[in-house]
Structure formats: C-alpha cells, structure tokens
Amino acid sequence: MSSSYPTLKSMGISSTENIEKFTLRYENSQDVLKVYYRREKGSLLPKSKKFKFGRSTKTVLADGGQQTYRQVQEPSLIVVRAMEELEQIVGKQKEEKVTREELINEIEHLEKVMQNKISEIKHKINALK
C-alpha cells in the first residue's frame, strides 16, 4: 500500500485507503496541499491534514534577443510527486459545479470559525485587564 506511494509515506500519510479528496492552493508564496480523509462519525482522528511547500525561484532568459531575464517560481518537486500519487488514489478531480447549498454551508462554517476566533481574542483581551 504505502510502498506504492513513497512521497505520501515520506510526508507521514500512511492510511491512503481513507483519502477522500485533496485540494491545492497558493497562499503566502507557498503551495498548500490539504488532504481530506473519510472518517466514521465520532472518530477522534483528524478529517484533514495540511502541508505547506515553499517554491523555488529560478532566473530564466525571458527574450533570447534582448538578453532579458526574469524570475520564475516553480512548485516543489515533493508537492508535484504527492499530487501525482493522490491523483492515482482518488482519480483526477474535475471541477464540480458548486451548488447554492454548498456555498451557504461554507459561509455558515466560516461564520462559526470567525465567531470562535473573535471570542477567543476577546477572552485574551479581558484576561489582560
């Protein structure tokens, strides 16, 4: 199982059979790979794991005749290999049409997260008085 996914194993991902989906986004000059797992209701195991990868910067010749150079950022080889292995596990993910209900659920979840964070910060402020 894990021997066929050496990159994921090196990242600490061992239960590849429980991987449900993954996302990759670019944030603060880093690639952020988030792996989501299928979990039974009430499971204490995390539903997701997040991995951050820096990008390498290379200087390349932009225009052969002008001798103009520019800097290009490339994703880490590890994140590229991890994506290939994840695609083997869950299959190529296609862009799905987002439903109104999914967006409402996402907003409601974000509101809860923000409210909890605001409460936490207010509690810290009150503790400083």
XYZ file of N, CA and C in Angstrom:
387
model
N 0.824 -1.187 0.000
C 0.000 0.000 0.000
C 0.869 1.251 0.000
N 1.551 1.534 1.136
C 2.340 2.761 1.211
C 3.606 2.694 0.368
N 4.071 1.460 0.051
C 5.267 1.350 -0.780
C 5.002 1.846 -2.192
N 3.730 1.810 -2.608
C 3.413 2.314 -3.942
C 3.208 3.827 -3.935
N 3.255 4.445 -2.759
C 3.122 5.899 -2.633
C 4.254 6.439 -1.753
N 5.501 6.373 -2.235
C 6.644 6.747 -1.397
C 6.639 8.210 -0.952
N 6.157 9.114 -1.792
C 6.154 10.531 -1.420
C 5.170 10.770 -0.287
N 3.976 10.208 -0.408
C 2.977 10.366 0.652
C 3.478 9.745 1.953
N 4.132 8.591 1.851
C 4.677 7.933 3.045
C 5.714 8.834 3.709
N 6.573 9.470 2.907
C 7.609 10.349 3.467
C 6.996 11.583 4.134
N 5.753 11.924 3.747
C 5.054 13.059 4.345
C 4.278 12.642 5.596
N 4.309 11.353 5.928
C 3.604 10.871 7.109
C 2.188 10.401 6.832
N 1.837 10.250 5.565
C 0.498 9.773 5.206
C 0.584 8.266 5.012
N -0.056 7.524 5.925
C 0.027 6.067 5.839
C -1.303 5.422 5.468
N -2.416 6.004 5.888
C -3.723 5.387 5.608
C -4.297 5.925 4.301
N -3.633 5.572 3.204
C -4.039 6.095 1.897
C -5.418 5.602 1.475
N -5.850 4.463 2.027
C -7.170 3.941 1.646
C -8.310 4.813 2.182
N -8.020 5.684 3.153
C -9.049 6.563 3.723
C -9.068 7.953 3.095
N -8.198 8.199 2.126
C -8.162 9.525 1.496
C -9.402 9.694 0.633
N -10.114 10.792 0.884
C -11.357 11.064 0.166
C -11.136 12.037 -0.983
N -10.389 13.111 -0.698
C -10.122 14.131 -1.712
C -8.926 14.955 -1.256
N -8.509 15.890 -2.104
C -7.420 16.792 -1.750
C -7.604 18.103 -2.487
N -6.986 19.139 -1.943
C -7.008 20.447 -2.601
C -5.589 21.002 -2.599
N -5.311 21.844 -3.567
C -4.020 22.522 -3.642
C -4.299 23.981 -3.939
N -3.724 24.855 -3.120
C -3.887 26.287 -3.368
C -2.560 26.983 -3.110
N -2.466 28.192 -3.605
C -1.255 29.002 -3.451
C -1.568 30.085 -2.431
N -0.750 30.181 -1.384
C -1.021 31.111 -0.294
C 0.301 31.576 0.315
N 0.482 32.885 0.401
C 1.685 33.457 1.021
C 2.979 32.858 0.469
N 3.101 32.819 -0.827
C 4.294 32.306 -1.517
C 4.549 30.827 -1.261
N 3.522 30.096 -0.868
C 3.661 28.665 -0.629
C 2.512 27.913 -1.289
N 2.792 26.671 -1.674
C 1.734 25.776 -2.121
C 1.199 25.076 -0.878
N -0.115 25.086 -0.702
C -0.745 24.456 0.457
C -1.570 23.269 -0.039
N -1.126 22.083 0.334
C -1.808 20.848 -0.038
C -2.604 20.379 1.169
N -3.905 20.173 0.982
C -4.751 19.698 2.073
C -5.363 18.374 1.648
N -5.157 17.359 2.475
C -5.646 16.012 2.203
C -6.800 15.727 3.164
N -7.942 15.323 2.610
C -9.138 15.037 3.404
C -9.342 13.531 3.495
N -9.750 13.082 4.699
C -9.946 11.656 4.945
C -11.416 11.321 5.198
N -11.808 10.094 4.833
C -13.114 9.567 5.219
C -12.991 9.132 6.670
N -13.869 9.613 7.516
C -13.847 9.242 8.930
C -15.248 8.845 9.377
N -15.286 7.892 10.280
C -16.558 7.497 10.875
C -17.016 8.606 11.814
N -18.324 8.730 11.976
C -18.870 9.734 12.882
C -18.357 9.447 14.291
N -17.871 10.480 14.956
C -17.340 10.329 16.300
C -15.866 9.969 16.348
N -15.240 9.789 15.204
C -13.817 9.442 15.161
C -12.983 10.587 15.723
N -11.956 10.244 16.472
C -11.060 11.254 17.030
C -9.914 11.587 16.080
N -9.816 10.845 15.002
C -8.762 11.109 14.021
C -9.094 12.374 13.241
N -8.076 13.115 12.803
C -8.343 14.352 12.055
C -9.001 14.065 10.709
N -9.874 14.988 10.288
C -10.553 14.834 8.999
C -9.672 15.308 7.852
N -8.620 16.069 8.193
C -7.735 16.565 7.137
C -6.345 16.820 7.699
N -5.387 16.878 6.790
C -4.004 17.252 7.116
C -3.575 18.295 6.107
N -2.822 19.283 6.597
C -2.376 20.368 5.727
C -0.851 20.334 5.641
N -0.349 20.501 4.431
C 1.090 20.514 4.190
C 1.436 21.776 3.411
N 2.507 22.453 3.817
C 2.934 23.669 3.122
C 4.295 23.424 2.483
N 4.418 23.882 1.250
C 5.648 23.693 0.489
C 6.100 25.030 -0.075
N 7.375 25.344 0.125
C 7.933 26.546 -0.475
C 8.146 26.342 -1.965
N 8.290 27.437 -2.663
C 8.544 27.367 -4.108
C 9.979 27.782 -4.377
N 10.579 27.154 -5.379
C 11.934 27.549 -5.760
C 11.840 28.651 -6.810
N 12.766 29.586 -6.734
C 12.794 30.694 -7.684
C 13.978 30.503 -8.612
N 13.711 30.578 -9.907
C 14.771 30.447 -10.906
C 14.785 31.688 -11.777
N 15.974 32.052 -12.211
C 16.105 33.150 -13.158
C 16.249 32.540 -14.544
N 15.352 32.949 -15.439
C 15.369 32.386 -16.789
C 15.463 33.507 -17.814
N 15.963 33.153 -18.973
C 16.069 34.093 -20.079
C 14.670 34.326 -20.638
N 14.204 35.572 -20.571
C 12.840 35.894 -20.996
C 12.757 36.083 -22.503
N 13.754 36.757 -23.078
C 13.725 37.038 -24.511
C 15.127 36.816 -25.049
N 15.274 35.826 -25.918
C 16.587 35.456 -26.441
C 17.355 36.607 -27.070
N 16.697 37.499 -27.787
C 17.376 38.587 -28.480
C 17.742 39.751 -27.575
N 16.989 39.963 -26.524
C 17.189 41.123 -25.646
C 18.101 40.842 -24.456
N 18.388 39.581 -24.212
C 19.147 39.191 -23.024
C 18.437 39.686 -21.753
N 17.113 39.582 -21.750
C 16.309 39.978 -20.600
C 16.025 38.744 -19.755
N 16.196 38.903 -18.458
C 15.962 37.794 -17.539
C 14.778 38.116 -16.641
N 14.101 37.064 -16.204
C 13.020 37.253 -15.235
C 13.032 36.080 -14.263
N 12.446 36.316 -13.109
C 12.400 35.262 -12.102
C 11.086 34.497 -12.216
N 11.197 33.182 -12.137
C 10.038 32.305 -12.238
C 10.007 31.414 -11.003
N 8.822 31.267 -10.419
C 8.679 30.366 -9.275
C 8.157 29.024 -9.751
N 8.735 27.974 -9.201
C 8.314 26.622 -9.553
C 7.894 25.879 -8.296
N 6.873 25.026 -8.411
C 6.455 24.251 -7.233
C 7.528 23.242 -6.840
N 7.518 22.885 -5.577
C 8.434 21.887 -5.048
C 8.211 20.551 -5.751
N 9.286 19.825 -5.985
C 9.187 18.508 -6.609
C 8.366 17.563 -5.727
N 8.444 17.751 -4.421
C 7.691 16.897 -3.495
C 6.190 17.085 -3.694
N 5.742 18.341 -3.806
C 4.301 18.580 -3.977
C 3.824 18.040 -5.325
N 4.654 18.126 -6.346
C 4.288 17.592 -7.662
C 4.128 16.073 -7.583
N 5.086 15.410 -6.939
C 5.006 13.947 -6.800
C 3.824 13.535 -5.921
N 3.589 14.291 -4.844
C 2.459 13.986 -3.956
C 1.138 14.103 -4.711
N 1.021 15.135 -5.545
C -0.198 15.318 -6.344
C -0.409 14.131 -7.287
N 0.658 13.676 -7.915
C 0.554 12.529 -8.824
C 0.058 11.292 -8.078
N 0.609 11.067 -6.877
C 0.198 9.904 -6.091
C -1.249 10.045 -5.617
N -1.631 11.246 -5.191
C -3.007 11.470 -4.747
C -3.996 11.283 -5.893
N -3.609 11.716 -7.090
C -4.484 11.536 -8.253
C -4.667 10.057 -8.573
N -3.635 9.253 -8.329
C -3.769 7.802 -8.522
C -4.779 7.231 -7.534
N -4.789 7.784 -6.322
C -5.668 7.268 -5.270
C -7.120 7.682 -5.495
N -7.351 8.951 -5.685
C -8.741 9.437 -5.775
C -9.194 9.684 -7.204
N -8.295 9.536 -8.141
C -8.643 9.805 -9.533
C -8.544 11.292 -9.810
N -8.491 11.618 -11.044
C -8.424 13.037 -11.429
C -9.667 13.741 -10.915
N -9.449 14.813 -10.192
C -10.591 15.562 -9.685
C -11.008 16.587 -10.717
N -12.259 16.554 -11.036
C -12.789 17.510 -12.007
C -13.428 18.662 -11.255
N -13.386 19.810 -11.860
C -14.024 20.987 -11.279
C -15.528 20.741 -11.267
N -16.081 20.665 -10.078
C -17.509 20.414 -9.966
C -18.253 21.731 -9.870
N -19.465 21.719 -10.379
C -20.310 22.894 -10.290
C -20.725 23.056 -8.829
N -20.457 24.208 -8.268
C -20.760 24.466 -6.871
C -22.241 24.802 -6.746
N -22.891 24.162 -5.776
C -24.312 24.431 -5.589
C -24.505 25.559 -4.580
N -25.679 26.156 -4.623
C -26.037 27.236 -3.700
C -25.937 26.729 -2.254
N -26.429 25.524 -2.015
C -26.416 24.943 -0.671
C -24.988 24.770 -0.148
N -24.082 24.325 -1.008
C -22.684 24.156 -0.599
C -22.067 25.491 -0.205
N -22.372 26.536 -0.981
C -21.842 27.860 -0.661
C -22.412 28.379 0.655
N -23.702 28.156 0.885
C -24.315 28.575 2.151
C -23.673 27.832 3.313
N -23.461 26.527 3.164
C -22.803 25.739 4.214
C -21.392 26.241 4.478
N -20.686 26.596 3.425
C -19.323 27.105 3.567
C -19.313 28.429 4.331
N -20.256 29.321 3.998
C -20.355 30.606 4.700
C -20.700 30.385 6.168
N -21.660 29.492 6.447
C -22.048 29.220 7.834
C -20.875 28.670 8.629
N -20.110 27.779 8.028
C -18.932 27.227 8.700
C -17.909 28.327 8.976
N -17.675 29.181 7.984
C -16.726 30.279 8.145
C -17.186 31.237 9.242
N -18.482 31.512 9.303
C -19.017 32.386 10.352
C -18.757 31.800 11.735
N -18.952 30.485 11.891
C -18.694 29.826 13.178
C -17.220 29.932 13.555
N -16.351 29.665 12.593
C -14.909 29.728 12.843
C -14.502 31.140 13.258
N -15.010 32.130 12.527
C -14.673 33.528 12.834
C -15.216 33.927 14.204
N -16.436 33.533 14.527
C -17.021 33.879 15.822
C -16.220 33.255 16.957
N -15.801 32.008 16.793
C -14.976 31.355 17.811
C -13.647 32.078 17.986
N -13.040 32.498 16.894
C -11.756 33.203 16.963
C -11.934 34.561 17.630
N -13.009 35.275 17.290
C -13.280 36.577 17.907
C -13.487 36.403 19.408
N -14.240 35.390 19.813
C -14.466 35.125 21.238
C -13.155 34.817 21.953
N -12.314 34.041 21.298
C -11.012 33.692 21.876
C -10.165 34.944 22.097
N -10.138 35.834 21.118
C -9.345 37.065 21.228
C -9.927 37.975 22.302
N -11.260 38.088 22.381
C -11.900 38.902 23.424
C -11.561 38.367 24.802
N -11.548 37.042 24.936
C -11.197 36.419 26.211
C -9.757 36.775 26.601
N -8.857 36.747 25.631
C -7.456 37.111 25.897
C -7.347 38.573 26.311
N -8.134 39.450 25.662
C -8.123 40.882 26.000
C -8.618 41.076 27.424
N -9.714 40.416 27.777
C -10.266 40.536 29.133
C -9.297 40.009 30.183
N -8.531 38.996 29.834
C -7.555 38.433 30.766
C -6.414 39.409 31.032
N -6.182 40.345 30.117
C -5.096 41.318 30.272
C -5.493 42.514 31.126
N -6.773 42.708 31.406
C -7.242 43.875 32.172
C -6.818 43.828 33.610
